[in-house]
Amino acid sequence: MTSAGNFIKAIESGSKHLVIKRFTFRYPEQKLKFVGDGYQFDPKRGVGIAGYRGRHILFHDKCTGCQLCAIACEGIAEAIGMVKVDESWKHNKKAIMPQIDFGKCVFCGLCVDACPFYALFMTNDYELSAFTKEHLIYTPAQLAIKPKYQGDVEIVIDGRGATHG
Amino acid sequence: MTSLEDKFEESKKLGLQIAKESEDDRLMTLSVGPQHPGSGHFRFIIKVDGDYIVYCDPDPGYVHRGEEKMCEYRNVIQNIPHLERPVIHDSNNITYSYSLAVEELVGIEVPRRAQYIRALASELNRQVYTLYWLAIYGIFLGHSTMFMWPTGDRELLIDLLEVLTGARVTHAYNIPGGVRNDMPDGFKERCLRQVRYLQKRFKEYEDIFYNMPLFRQRTEGVAVLSKEDAIKLGVTGSVVRASGIPYDIRKAEPYDIYNEIDFKVQYMKTGDCFARSYVPFLDMKESCHIIEQLLDKMPQSGEVRAKLQPNPKGPPGEAYRRVESGRGALGYYVVSDGTPKPYRVKISVGSFRNMLALPYLLVGQKMGDMPATYWSLNYWPVEADR
């Protein structure tokens, strides 16, 4: 094809997109939909369950204070520290539970892989911004809260193109 | 009024190395980078005679993090999150060869389904990288549509990887012994739908970018790297394939299940900037076919992760394994002394090899061809510095 033809083809290809719905979406009003409730790990089978790796969730009734998550994090981000809690559990004599500093966490999820008691999982919550660094340190009580996350935007592909519908 | 000499002294203090050779010298030294909007933590010093570059000296090392030394203080699994930092856009491939090398050292049998899944993840991730690279190549040449389109379409693949691995860029998905988690339900259909849409989009990319006469004029016949020079310099990946050598690690040293996959090594013979920019694009098209085959041939169920101790260790020994990454051969040389921590890890990256060709290609070029040449080398500064 001649070079003029190539120019016309390029303009034609680009101008088609004037009438196609935009690909981006309005973030704070709309949020992405995730598959599952977040990354989890099954220590019996030794394999993870697919999900988004966001903020952790800690189940106080399962955590024994064994510190394996803190040991796993030692060489990675050193984000997990064990702190005293004012709770008395039969399975947690020392009454220590992990506290996670999300200013350091890299969200690799290897602490979840290390937990043998189904106590530490990850959730879909990724909105962790805070005004100070101290607010990024989540205590065991904060980690126990189930996040309220409601997203419903998915990638839709139809004949005219792909959008976040 | 400050004199020229004072200004020169001042600029030298500021680190703007616009050095003056001598009073009557016609050469001017320019420092491109490290804060150049495209060079990305990398500087090369060029000397120009008018509009022509007569000398080029690459100066990498601005983002050296000591990844290799860091590996010696962590056990093989703790190494994974920091090893993918050099190329977060291609993080599956950079941990792939590491996993292969550690598996060889420790002696782990990887389940077949895991081999397919991680090959699939690395194919998807290679395309993510190439689209990002293509976007920057577009904006380097002043084509802002080509910056927006791949950046947007990259989202489709990132979305797939997010569903599969749980993270958008730093996946930490490959692990010695397989992959971290199985594919979620309905992933195959979703993957096929989005990859097929991407294949349609590639036709539009050709229309608006590769067949565009303006782009062709800026890249065709510019900075030609001949076949012989490519072999002598030891470049890898798309750069060596653009110079007429069909060399791909997936074909030359098939790892995992690549010997069961039917694909062609894409290459071109011209060795100019156009070929170097077109070969990764052809690779992406071929990669779409590979993904379809992988999804087809994958065992429907089975283990995805071999059982491992928390601190895997093998007998003393060494292993060298490499994979084809977005930038060429990416190899890991791991030496073990029998303890859970590796004795030595050497990362051999494609970026660094490709960067070595830069001084040879830039000399004799016009100043305006510098961005087209530099980014066509498929060079990722952070990976080269490690």
XYZ file of C-alpha atoms in Angstrom:
551
model
C 0.000 0.000 0.000
C 1.137 3.510 -0.630
C 2.280 5.633 2.281
C -0.761 7.905 1.887
C -2.948 4.850 2.266
C -1.140 3.907 5.441
C -1.758 7.357 6.859
C -5.456 7.081 6.100
C -5.602 3.651 7.664
C -3.915 4.921 10.822
C -6.342 7.835 11.104
C -9.279 5.518 10.470
C -8.059 3.109 13.138
C -7.653 5.880 15.656
C -10.848 7.763 14.926
C -12.905 4.619 15.529
C -12.074 5.061 19.188
C -13.892 8.382 19.371
C -17.196 6.549 19.629
C -16.059 3.703 21.881
C -16.726 3.886 25.597
C -13.638 4.713 27.599
C -11.661 1.947 29.235
C -11.065 3.615 32.587
C -13.635 3.847 35.377
C -14.398 6.382 38.106
C -12.480 4.913 40.994
C -13.820 6.094 44.348
C -17.426 5.727 43.196
C -16.831 2.484 41.329
C -14.593 -0.309 42.499
C -13.203 -3.425 40.893
C -14.769 -6.775 41.589
C -12.459 -9.453 42.928
C -12.593 -13.195 42.711
C -12.917 -14.759 46.155
C -12.386 -13.218 49.569
C -8.650 -12.848 49.290
C -5.636 -15.103 49.331
C -5.909 -18.008 51.734
C -3.731 -20.984 52.465
C -4.627 -24.550 53.287
C -1.779 -25.991 55.396
C -3.169 -29.526 55.156
C -2.859 -29.655 51.382
C 0.068 -27.270 51.364
C -1.357 -25.074 48.638
C -2.912 -21.623 48.504
C -6.383 -20.592 47.412
C -6.417 -17.916 44.735
C -7.522 -14.460 45.764
C -6.425 -10.897 45.971
C -3.573 -10.202 48.358
C -4.669 -7.133 50.272
C -4.782 -6.368 53.997
C -4.545 -9.332 56.361
C -7.289 -10.688 58.541
C -6.464 -12.353 61.858
C -8.762 -14.844 63.558
C -8.206 -14.441 67.287
C -9.907 -17.724 68.090
C -7.326 -19.621 66.047
C -4.056 -17.777 66.589
C -1.778 -19.589 69.009
C 0.984 -17.016 69.109
C 3.474 -19.396 67.543
C 5.310 -16.525 65.785
C 5.768 -18.461 62.533
C 4.360 -15.541 60.529
C 6.860 -13.174 62.139
C 9.696 -15.588 61.403
C 8.597 -15.904 57.765
C 8.542 -12.125 57.440
C 11.958 -11.644 59.025
C 13.973 -11.751 55.863
C 11.337 -10.196 53.643
C 9.837 -7.019 55.051
C 10.087 -7.321 58.838
C 6.573 -5.947 59.008
C 5.197 -8.414 61.541
C 5.865 -8.013 65.245
C 4.315 -10.013 68.069
C 2.471 -7.940 70.675
C 0.657 -8.692 73.939
C -3.130 -8.778 73.823
C -5.638 -8.424 76.668
C -7.410 -11.625 75.828
C -7.231 -15.014 77.434
C -7.389 -17.965 75.085
C -6.739 -21.534 76.065
C -4.638 -22.100 72.964
C -2.684 -18.867 73.328
C -1.028 -19.039 76.749
C 1.487 -16.303 76.048
C -1.313 -14.037 74.769
C 0.732 -12.695 71.857
C -0.574 -12.017 68.390
C 0.887 -10.480 65.237
C 0.787 -6.768 64.597
C 1.422 -5.759 61.003
C 3.046 -2.577 59.780
C 1.564 -1.908 56.356
C 4.173 0.727 55.719
C 6.661 -2.118 55.386
C 4.518 -5.018 54.165
C 5.109 -6.046 50.546
C 1.936 -8.173 50.330
C 3.777 -11.304 49.240
C 1.548 -13.479 51.414
C 4.318 -15.768 52.632
C 3.173 -15.200 56.234
C -0.170 -16.712 55.249
C 1.703 -19.717 53.832
C 3.569 -20.049 57.117
C 0.497 -20.113 59.387
C -0.371 -23.722 60.272
C -3.628 -22.910 62.138
C -5.807 -21.124 59.541
C -5.468 -17.938 61.620
C -3.972 -15.466 59.163
C -5.465 -14.823 55.729
C -5.555 -11.918 53.314
C -8.542 -9.886 52.194
C -9.629 -7.763 49.266
C -9.065 -4.531 51.186
C -6.397 -2.429 49.504
C -7.397 1.035 50.659
C -4.888 1.484 53.436
C -3.908 5.122 53.142
C -3.334 6.971 56.393
C -2.143 10.393 57.487
C 0.745 9.190 59.616
C 3.056 6.215 59.574
C 1.783 5.121 62.975
C -1.702 4.703 61.594
C -0.390 2.118 59.151
C 0.523 -0.192 62.026
C -2.468 -2.469 62.490
C -2.909 -3.977 65.934
C -4.366 -7.484 66.375
C -7.735 -5.915 67.186
C -7.742 -3.924 63.950
C -6.650 -6.957 61.963
C -9.603 -8.963 63.254
C -12.129 -6.666 61.571
C -13.603 -8.033 58.388
C -13.264 -5.385 55.677
C -16.327 -3.897 54.072
C -15.443 -3.991 50.451
C -17.999 -3.793 47.742
C -16.807 -3.696 44.175
C -18.798 -4.648 41.144
C -16.850 -3.302 38.150
C -15.553 -5.950 35.781
C -13.888 -5.874 32.385
C -16.563 -6.293 29.731
C -15.579 -7.269 26.213
C -18.089 -6.859 23.421
C -17.973 -6.245 19.713
C -17.067 -2.595 20.127
C -14.182 -3.049 22.489
C -13.268 -3.580 26.112
C -14.592 -1.423 28.929
C -14.966 -1.494 32.650
C -18.707 -1.895 32.616
C 27.143 39.420 34.707
C 28.720 36.070 35.275
C 31.191 34.982 32.720
C 30.947 31.779 30.753
C 33.671 30.252 32.878
C 31.730 30.942 36.048
C 28.629 29.472 34.542
C 30.616 26.418 33.578
C 31.958 26.053 37.117
C 28.479 26.504 38.498
C 27.007 23.917 36.190
C 29.755 21.491 37.064
C 28.900 21.914 40.726
C 25.277 21.224 39.974
C 26.212 18.029 38.277
C 24.963 19.135 34.891
C 27.895 17.815 33.020
C 27.735 20.018 30.013
C 31.489 20.033 29.955
C 33.414 22.198 27.638
C 36.271 20.286 26.052
C 38.457 23.307 25.338
C 38.081 26.765 23.890
C 38.250 25.789 20.237
C 37.034 22.214 20.434
C 33.941 21.445 18.421
C 32.873 18.420 20.411
C 30.317 18.800 23.146
C 29.751 16.296 25.930
C 26.175 15.638 26.948
C 24.888 13.569 29.799
C 21.660 11.801 28.921
C 20.006 10.804 32.154
C 19.793 9.763 34.926
C 16.676 11.900 35.273
C 15.791 11.838 31.597
C 12.080 11.090 31.272
C 12.745 7.847 29.484
C 16.196 6.671 30.339
C 15.064 5.561 33.794
C 17.866 5.594 36.356
C 20.510 5.203 33.715
C 22.930 7.648 32.204
C 24.961 7.591 29.089
C 27.518 10.213 28.269
C 27.645 11.150 24.624
C 29.925 13.461 22.684
C 28.344 15.209 19.753
C 29.931 16.841 16.738
C 27.161 19.089 15.538
C 24.220 16.755 15.208
C 26.225 13.526 15.071
C 27.166 11.353 17.995
C 30.848 10.476 17.905
C 31.286 8.816 21.281
C 29.049 7.079 23.777
C 29.831 5.806 27.255
C 27.012 4.063 29.177
C 27.120 4.649 32.915
C 24.795 2.206 34.675
C 24.652 1.524 38.389
C 22.276 4.144 39.748
C 19.867 1.582 41.120
C 22.232 -1.124 42.253
C 20.597 -2.803 45.251
C 22.894 -5.712 45.891
C 20.288 -8.342 45.103
C 22.933 -11.041 44.744
C 24.420 -10.348 48.175
C 20.972 -10.111 49.746
C 20.267 -13.643 48.549
C 23.065 -14.994 50.726
C 21.330 -13.919 53.941
C 17.896 -15.373 53.300
C 16.625 -18.861 52.696
C 15.514 -19.863 49.238
C 11.844 -18.996 49.737
C 12.397 -15.684 51.488
C 14.483 -14.647 48.490
C 11.508 -14.592 46.153
C 9.845 -11.268 47.075
C 13.025 -9.235 46.787
C 14.303 -10.986 43.670
C 11.331 -9.799 41.636
C 11.945 -6.137 42.485
C 14.409 -5.464 39.643
C 11.679 -5.998 37.040
C 8.328 -5.679 38.681
C 6.650 -5.683 35.267
C 8.146 -9.075 34.466
C 8.286 -10.514 37.945
C 7.140 -13.991 36.982
C 10.037 -14.565 34.626
C 12.692 -13.272 36.984
C 11.607 -15.728 39.674
C 11.002 -18.528 37.156
C 14.637 -19.289 36.457
C 15.468 -18.903 40.143
C 12.870 -21.537 40.974
C 14.238 -23.823 38.256
C 17.772 -23.513 39.600
C 16.726 -24.131 43.208
C 14.607 -27.106 42.174
C 17.637 -28.597 40.471
C 19.752 -28.029 43.575
C 17.256 -29.312 46.121
C 15.995 -32.061 43.835
C 12.270 -31.343 43.729
C 9.915 -32.951 41.255
C 7.473 -30.314 40.038
C 3.897 -31.460 39.355
C 2.880 -31.300 35.712
C -0.035 -28.968 36.255
C 2.233 -26.548 38.093
C 4.612 -26.530 35.137
C 1.773 -25.531 32.836
C 0.437 -22.872 35.173
C 3.747 -21.178 35.681
C 4.518 -21.263 31.980
C 1.133 -19.619 31.425
C 1.821 -16.968 34.042
C 5.216 -16.222 32.564
C 3.755 -15.897 29.056
C 1.133 -13.469 30.329
C 3.740 -11.538 32.236
C 6.101 -11.323 29.296
C 3.305 -9.688 27.331
C 2.651 -7.268 30.192
C 6.282 -6.256 30.048
C 6.360 -5.970 26.285
C 3.246 -3.812 26.219
C 4.769 -1.515 28.808
C 7.973 -1.355 26.822
C 6.002 -0.647 23.662
C 4.123 2.168 25.376
C 7.381 3.837 26.353
C 8.798 3.291 22.882
C 5.758 5.073 21.509
C 6.146 8.078 23.765
C 9.902 8.140 23.076
C 9.097 8.707 19.425
C 6.415 11.274 20.200
C 3.470 8.996 19.473
C 1.200 9.567 22.454
C -1.610 7.305 21.205
C 0.834 4.435 21.266
C 1.547 5.300 24.875
C -2.118 5.208 25.882
C -3.219 2.096 24.023
C -0.729 -0.464 25.316
C -0.971 1.023 28.815
C -4.717 0.460 28.716
C -4.628 -2.968 27.100
C -1.970 -4.048 29.536
C -4.737 -3.798 32.117
C -6.448 -6.831 30.580
C -3.399 -8.985 31.206
C -2.738 -7.486 34.625
C -6.341 -8.313 35.464
C -5.718 -11.936 34.492
C -2.566 -12.106 36.561
C -4.367 -10.489 39.478
C -7.028 -13.179 39.370
C -4.420 -15.904 39.055
C -1.729 -14.741 41.468
C -3.392 -12.198 43.748
C -1.221 -9.213 42.973
C -1.103 -6.789 40.098
C 2.626 -6.446 39.544
C 4.772 -8.156 42.169
C 3.231 -11.590 42.039
C 5.599 -13.733 44.144
C 3.852 -16.615 42.404
C 6.626 -18.981 41.397
C 8.099 -20.893 44.241
C 10.603 -23.766 44.237
C 8.339 -26.758 43.789
C 5.601 -25.231 41.685
C 3.223 -22.324 42.110
C 1.611 -20.820 45.197
C -2.031 -21.493 44.333
C -4.181 -23.222 41.757
C -6.088 -21.443 39.021
C -9.445 -20.084 40.207
C -12.690 -21.301 38.655
C -13.517 -19.890 35.259
C -10.015 -18.638 34.649
C -9.625 -20.465 31.343
C -12.632 -18.796 29.743
C -11.683 -15.400 31.093
C -8.117 -15.790 29.875
C -9.141 -16.870 26.393
C -11.670 -14.050 26.086
C -9.202 -11.359 27.063
C -6.293 -12.757 25.066
C -8.455 -13.039 21.931
C -9.528 -9.440 22.346
C -5.877 -8.469 22.609
C -5.128 -10.301 19.370
C -7.724 -8.132 17.661
C -6.133 -5.044 19.112
C -2.734 -6.007 17.724
C -4.077 -5.384 14.234
C -4.895 -1.822 15.246
C -1.424 -1.421 16.705
C 0.015 -2.321 13.333
C -2.215 0.207 11.606
C -1.463 3.073 13.885
C 2.166 2.398 14.730
C 4.089 -0.180 12.781
C 2.682 0.562 9.340
C 2.695 4.293 9.949
C 5.081 5.890 7.429
C 6.354 8.377 10.025
C 7.377 5.607 12.391
C 8.961 3.651 9.581
C 11.022 6.623 8.485
C 12.315 7.152 11.983
C 13.333 3.549 12.532
C 14.067 1.808 9.240
C 17.767 1.592 8.511
C 18.659 3.310 11.777
C 21.386 1.802 13.991
C 21.844 -1.437 12.107
C 23.341 -4.277 14.136
C 24.695 -6.911 11.791
C 24.460 -10.625 12.437
C 28.198 -10.934 13.092
C 28.273 -7.995 15.495
C 25.268 -9.330 17.359
C 27.093 -12.611 17.965
C 30.308 -10.837 18.975
C 28.546 -8.522 21.423
C 26.543 -11.347 22.934
C 23.186 -9.596 22.847
C 20.122 -11.657 23.638
C 16.384 -11.735 23.258
C 14.609 -9.591 20.737
C 17.837 -7.767 19.807
C 19.600 -10.893 18.621
C 16.431 -12.139 16.905
C 16.110 -8.826 15.061
C 19.594 -9.338 13.641
C 18.630 -12.529 11.885
C 19.471 -15.178 14.493
C 16.438 -17.261 15.506
C 17.638 -17.882 19.042
C 15.099 -18.321 21.782
C 15.763 -20.106 25.071
C 12.294 -21.655 24.916
C 13.415 -23.431 21.725
C 17.156 -23.788 22.335
C 16.979 -25.147 25.895
C 13.325 -26.031 26.472
C 12.473 -25.808 30.151
C 9.410 -27.271 31.827
C 6.842 -28.103 29.136
C 8.020 -25.900 26.280
C 9.141 -28.874 24.230
C 5.479 -29.935 23.991
C 4.353 -26.573 22.700
C 4.307 -25.842 19.000
C 5.539 -22.345 18.255
C 7.834 -20.535 15.856
C 10.754 -18.357 16.849
C 10.017 -14.925 15.453
C 12.940 -13.133 13.888
C 13.823 -10.526 11.307
C 16.883 -10.063 9.184
C 17.387 -6.317 8.910
C 18.759 -5.637 12.401
C 17.658 -1.996 12.425
C 15.524 -0.168 14.986
C 12.369 -1.211 13.193
C 13.247 -4.883 13.438
C 14.190 -4.512 17.090
C 10.857 -2.890 17.839
C 8.818 -5.267 15.669
C 10.249 -8.555 16.941
C 8.858 -8.153 20.502
C 5.508 -7.397 18.918
C 5.684 -10.566 16.822
C 6.668 -12.408 19.994
C 3.539 -11.137 21.690
C 1.388 -12.439 18.842
C 3.100 -15.824 19.040
C 2.721 -15.765 22.809
C -1.060 -15.538 22.408
C -0.960 -18.823 20.475
C 1.226 -20.373 23.168
C -1.284 -19.324 25.841
C -4.108 -20.984 23.926
C -2.092 -24.182 23.618
C -1.114 -24.132 27.286
C -4.727 -23.772 28.364
C -5.683 -26.590 26.003
C -3.028 -29.106 26.991
C -3.082 -28.382 30.721
C -4.041 -31.326 32.955
C -7.491 -30.587 34.328
C -6.622 -31.339 37.922
C -3.715 -32.312 40.079
C -1.157 -31.010 42.478
C 0.273 -27.572 41.846
C 2.891 -27.394 44.548
C 5.319 -30.046 45.676
C 5.587 -30.587 49.411
C 8.544 -28.741 50.802
C 10.103 -28.262 54.177
C 10.000 -24.712 55.543
C 13.734 -24.397 54.971
C 14.468 -26.413 51.845
C 18.071 -27.403 51.459
C 19.919 -29.747 49.197
C 23.349 -31.283 48.998
C 26.250 -28.938 48.208
C 26.359 -28.169 44.527
C 25.627 -25.632 41.865
C 22.980 -25.058 39.231
C 22.551 -22.724 36.297
C 19.156 -22.410 34.656
C 17.807 -19.783 32.340
C 14.524 -18.753 30.811
C 13.439 -16.460 28.029
C 12.260 -13.260 29.649
C 10.880 -10.146 28.032
C 14.403 -8.878 27.510
C 16.213 -12.044 26.562
C 17.964 -14.854 28.378
C 17.630 -14.549 32.133
C 19.807 -16.968 34.028
C 20.469 -17.789 37.650
C 23.622 -19.427 38.897
C 22.998 -20.726 42.401
C 25.689 -22.320 44.543
C 24.672 -24.186 47.669
C 26.924 -25.324 50.512
C 24.324 -27.564 52.066
C 22.695 -24.943 54.295
C 19.216 -23.459 53.729
C 20.748 -20.187 52.547
C 22.431 -20.104 49.140
C 26.192 -19.668 49.213
C 26.202 -17.525 46.089
C 23.571 -16.335 43.630
C 24.556 -14.767 40.338
C 21.890 -13.221 38.160
C 22.700 -13.024 34.474
C 20.231 -10.633 32.889
C 19.447 -9.865 29.280
C 19.249 -6.119 29.835
C 22.895 -5.793 30.713
C 24.005 -7.684 27.612
C 21.789 -5.599 25.382
C 23.088 -2.401 26.905
C 26.602 -3.352 25.809
C 25.529 -2.837 22.205
C 24.542 0.787 22.845
C 27.985 2.453 22.370
C 28.483 0.582 19.106
C 25.085 1.494 17.729
C 24.956 5.143 18.743
C 28.261 6.238 17.232
C 27.615 7.793 13.856
C 23.925 8.325 14.499
C 22.165 11.631 14.576
C 21.162 13.011 17.935
C 17.486 12.631 17.030
C 17.862 8.890 16.499
C 19.217 8.427 20.006
C 15.859 7.722 21.747
C 14.769 5.331 19.009
C 18.035 3.417 19.280
C 18.283 3.409 23.048
C 14.846 2.037 23.831
C 14.831 -0.399 20.910
C 17.522 -2.347 22.783
C 14.885 -3.621 25.206
C 16.920 -2.405 28.115
C 15.596 -2.201 31.648
C 18.046 -0.216 33.791
C 16.924 -1.524 37.164
C 17.354 -5.107 36.050
C 20.802 -4.473 34.618
C 21.978 -2.920 37.897
C 20.391 -5.681 39.985
